[in-house]
Amino acid sequence: MSANNLLNGDLSAHSTYKSSLKLNRSSPSNPSIRDASSLADVRASLATLHARETAITTRLDSLISSQADLSRELGRLDLFRANLGSQVIATRSISNGMLSSAAETAGRLSNRVKELDLEKDRVQQTLKVVEQVAELKACVHGVVGSMGAPQDWEAAAGYISRASKIPEPIIRGGFAASIVPSVEVPDAPWVTLENSKESLCGLFLREFEKAAKDGDGAKITRFFKLFPLIERGDVGLDVYGKYVCQGVAGTARATLKEVPGGAGRQDGFFYANALTKLFEHIAQIVESHGGLVERHYGEGKMVRVIERLQMEADVQGGIILDSWSDDRNVNRRVTDVKSYPFSFLVQSYLPQQKTLGGTPRMSSPAVGGGTNPRSSEDEGVNMKEVDGLLNEISVMLGRWSLYTRFLAAKCKSPEAPENTALTIPTLLSNSNLQRKVSTKLIEPYNFMSTFFFRRSVEKAFQLDESPAGLSLNLNKPIEANAPFIISAVDDVMYIVSAVIQRSISTSQREVVSHVVTTSSRVLDSDFIKMMHQKMEDESYLRPVVQGGLPPEDKIVAFIVLINSLDVSNEYLARIITTRLGISSDQPNGASQSNPLTASFPFEKDVALVTSSLNNLHSTFTSKATELLNGGLQVLFNQVVKQRLRTIMAEAFRDADYWRTEEELVEIAQQNDEDEDELLDRVPRRFEQGWDALMKPIARLMTPKTYNTLLEITATHLARQSLEKRILSYSGKTNAYGAIRMERDFNGIISTVSKGNYSVRELFNRVSQILMIANMEDDEWEELVDAGDDGGMEWVLTQEEMRRARNLVRE
């Protein structure tokens, strides 16, 4: 019997035992003998005990029968264990006797190899030191020999360069001190090399300065390349920077020399061109010589030369800006600009001006017209000169920005990624020229630009004209071209575009931010205020008689002002989107690339400029739209609403929705009138009155403003007129009258929404009231009981639906 059979037999016996336990467990159906309460329970318990006894007996028999096999297998296992023990003893004896000596031999060999490697490494290090000392000796003697009779400066510098590659501990070590010196060169090698460097540096300086004085470019380049070889790169860069600065200074002085006749400095761009030539000269030097410097001196070493050039640019640029400021009397002009009174704008807002018949014009003595010697152009500031100065400053600032961007790119760290945003280097941000640009250019530009824009707005309203030949009479042709706006809008928005574009051309974030912010403030305080003053005083829609209409010329002038506000929004939006590169043809007004990125390459500049422009757009649009909506409400209240009441009364004159169809036929026959014409009488009268009212207005207004007025009118007509009129017929009309009413009101809605279908949505309540009034009883019951909306979005409440249902009398 095998061990497997034994194991299987044991498992089967164990299984039999478990099953017997399961059989012997008492269950609710087989209670134990202690719980027996009847003879049947005692018999059941006895049967369970017999079954358990049988199972236990069977298991004991199985264990007894397998005991002999189990003893035999255990004896075989003991035999196997004895054999394995003898094998282990034999294996250990082999290992101790044969492999231990091999392991000792391998250890000795490994240690010997390590000793040999160490000796080899020491030998190699010794050879390297010997070679370096030999190289040092050759260099030292080569330097001394080259500086002797041959005077081969390139060779001498080359030997020093070779010696500089030898480690300093070797040069100053005792071995070199004992080997290198000779009869010809008795000094220690480091002393000899240092003396040679100083001697060659002085020689190269003298030769470089002599070549610079003689203008010998070949010699200049020759000696300039030798400085880094003798470890005097800083000296070479400094002397080279001094040399190129002399050229920059000479060119700048020559540029500022007075031309014959003295006309040069009077040229509007003389100083701008001088500053441009200065920057171009420096940029040319950096671009053309940068490769030479970095090739011989190392990457990034051109920055030291740029620092010297910037110091010279501070001097020469400062001279140019000071001369420009003095010749152009900039300080006096800034003072005049700050003290300009803006008489026209100030007096336009004064309360007493309202009694003089509106805003004064150029001929008004109050603002310097007529015989008043203090005319607008004689108030101390010449607009043409200011404009010229702004143009000149913008050119100079633009050149400064290009120069700044160029140097920032050249000073950028070589390790920086290509897409890293530029940052202004310290040599520029802390330079004297940067401070001069800020005080001499940016500050005057900001002051004069603010004055120029506000004075242009004032001038535009002084010369303002409204389009001629406008009339509400459709029989009179209009010769002017739409949109019909005041001339001040075109003038002001042209100036806005020019001022913003000129500020952007400077590529100065501070300038653009200031100009855009002040432009927004001027538009709000002057343009919007003047438009508001015109709408309230000059063209306000006051009826001539109580309950009547305003004069036609006032209505036309008021519509022109409303158009002007709408077109102003459109013009400014176009100006801003053009500058930001946003196209209305693209979805969501998205732009592929911001054109401002090219003008503002430094980090965060584009974001700040874009934010300023967007703020200008949003602020102006908000103010102008608020005034525009107020004007449209006034136009509706004073003109449209007055006439609309009369139109509705005429349209529904003698409307009889209580008559039956037979009665209407009889009336038509009595009056010898067509039945269809009788049925269409209400919508036909309304259409005639509506066209007479709205077509003249629509002819003068812009599409956007007219649509807004139409929405205001439709809202009023739906809630205050049609809906109330429907409810006034409640209980007074029959079923046929309700049908006629729905037809008439739909005709009115179609007339109002002609050309603008979206207006129909404003009449949803009216349409649904009439729909419910004309519903069949079963449709109404289905709607009320089942709550089925039939796919329609109801705007009426349940109470309003029931009220509409009671429109028709029973």
PDB file of C-alpha atoms in Angstrom, residues 401-402 405 418-422 501 504-509 512 578-582 591-611 613:
ATOM      1  CA  SER A 401      11.543  99.565 -27.901  1.00  0.00           C
ATOM      2  CA  LEU A 402      13.224  97.885 -30.881  1.00  0.00           C
ATOM      3  CA  ARG A 405      14.052  94.060 -27.594  1.00  0.00           C
ATOM      4  CA  GLU A 418      13.511  79.268 -27.188  1.00  0.00           C
ATOM      5  CA  ASN A 419       9.880  79.957 -26.316  1.00  0.00           C
ATOM      6  CA  THR A 420      10.756  81.724 -23.052  1.00  0.00           C
ATOM      7  CA  ALA A 421       9.333  85.239 -22.908  1.00  0.00           C
ATOM      8  CA  LEU A 422      11.860  88.064 -23.059  1.00  0.00           C
ATOM      9  CA  GLN A 501      -2.551 103.238 -33.033  1.00  0.00           C
ATOM     10  CA  ILE A 504       0.721 101.008 -29.856  1.00  0.00           C
ATOM     11  CA  SER A 505       3.476 102.003 -32.301  1.00  0.00           C
ATOM     12  CA  THR A 506       5.609 103.029 -29.311  1.00  0.00           C
ATOM     13  CA  SER A 507       5.559  99.394 -28.061  1.00  0.00           C
ATOM     14  CA  GLN A 508       5.600 100.812 -24.534  1.00  0.00           C
ATOM     15  CA  ARG A 509       3.183  99.118 -22.164  1.00  0.00           C
ATOM     16  CA  VAL A 512      -0.556 102.290 -24.128  1.00  0.00           C
ATOM     17  CA  THR A 578      -8.864  95.287 -35.417  1.00  0.00           C
ATOM     18  CA  ARG A 579      -6.075  96.026 -32.936  1.00  0.00           C
ATOM     19  CA  LEU A 580      -6.599  92.673 -31.199  1.00  0.00           C
ATOM     20  CA  GLY A 581      -6.808  90.721 -34.457  1.00  0.00           C
ATOM     21  CA  ILE A 582     -10.324  89.471 -33.746  1.00  0.00           C
ATOM     22  CA  SER A 591      -8.402  85.260 -33.200  1.00  0.00           C
ATOM     23  CA  GLN A 592      -5.739  83.032 -34.678  1.00  0.00           C
ATOM     24  CA  SER A 593      -2.878  85.174 -33.385  1.00  0.00           C
ATOM     25  CA  ASN A 594      -2.698  88.430 -31.506  1.00  0.00           C
ATOM     26  CA  PRO A 595      -0.964  91.056 -33.689  1.00  0.00           C
ATOM     27  CA  LEU A 596       0.117  92.859 -30.525  1.00  0.00           C
ATOM     28  CA  THR A 597       2.549  90.030 -29.741  1.00  0.00           C
ATOM     29  CA  ALA A 598       5.023  91.367 -32.298  1.00  0.00           C
ATOM     30  CA  SER A 599       4.961  94.846 -30.718  1.00  0.00           C
ATOM     31  CA  PHE A 600       5.019  93.665 -27.104  1.00  0.00           C
ATOM     32  CA  PRO A 601       7.383  90.663 -26.810  1.00  0.00           C
ATOM     33  CA  PHE A 602       8.130  91.014 -23.104  1.00  0.00           C
ATOM     34  CA  GLU A 603       6.304  88.847 -20.591  1.00  0.00           C
ATOM     35  CA  LYS A 604       2.789  89.955 -19.559  1.00  0.00           C
ATOM     36  CA  ASP A 605       2.926  93.066 -21.777  1.00  0.00           C
ATOM     37  CA  VAL A 606       0.473  91.681 -24.326  1.00  0.00           C
ATOM     38  CA  ALA A 607      -1.962  90.587 -21.622  1.00  0.00           C
ATOM     39  CA  LEU A 608      -1.940  94.013 -19.958  1.00  0.00           C
ATOM     40  CA  VAL A 609      -2.350  95.922 -23.229  1.00  0.00           C
ATOM     41  CA  THR A 610      -5.153  93.594 -24.332  1.00  0.00           C
ATOM     42  CA  SER A 611      -6.874  94.043 -20.983  1.00  0.00           C
ATOM     43  CA  LEU A 613      -8.225  97.787 -24.766  1.00  0.00           C
TER      44      LEU A 613
END
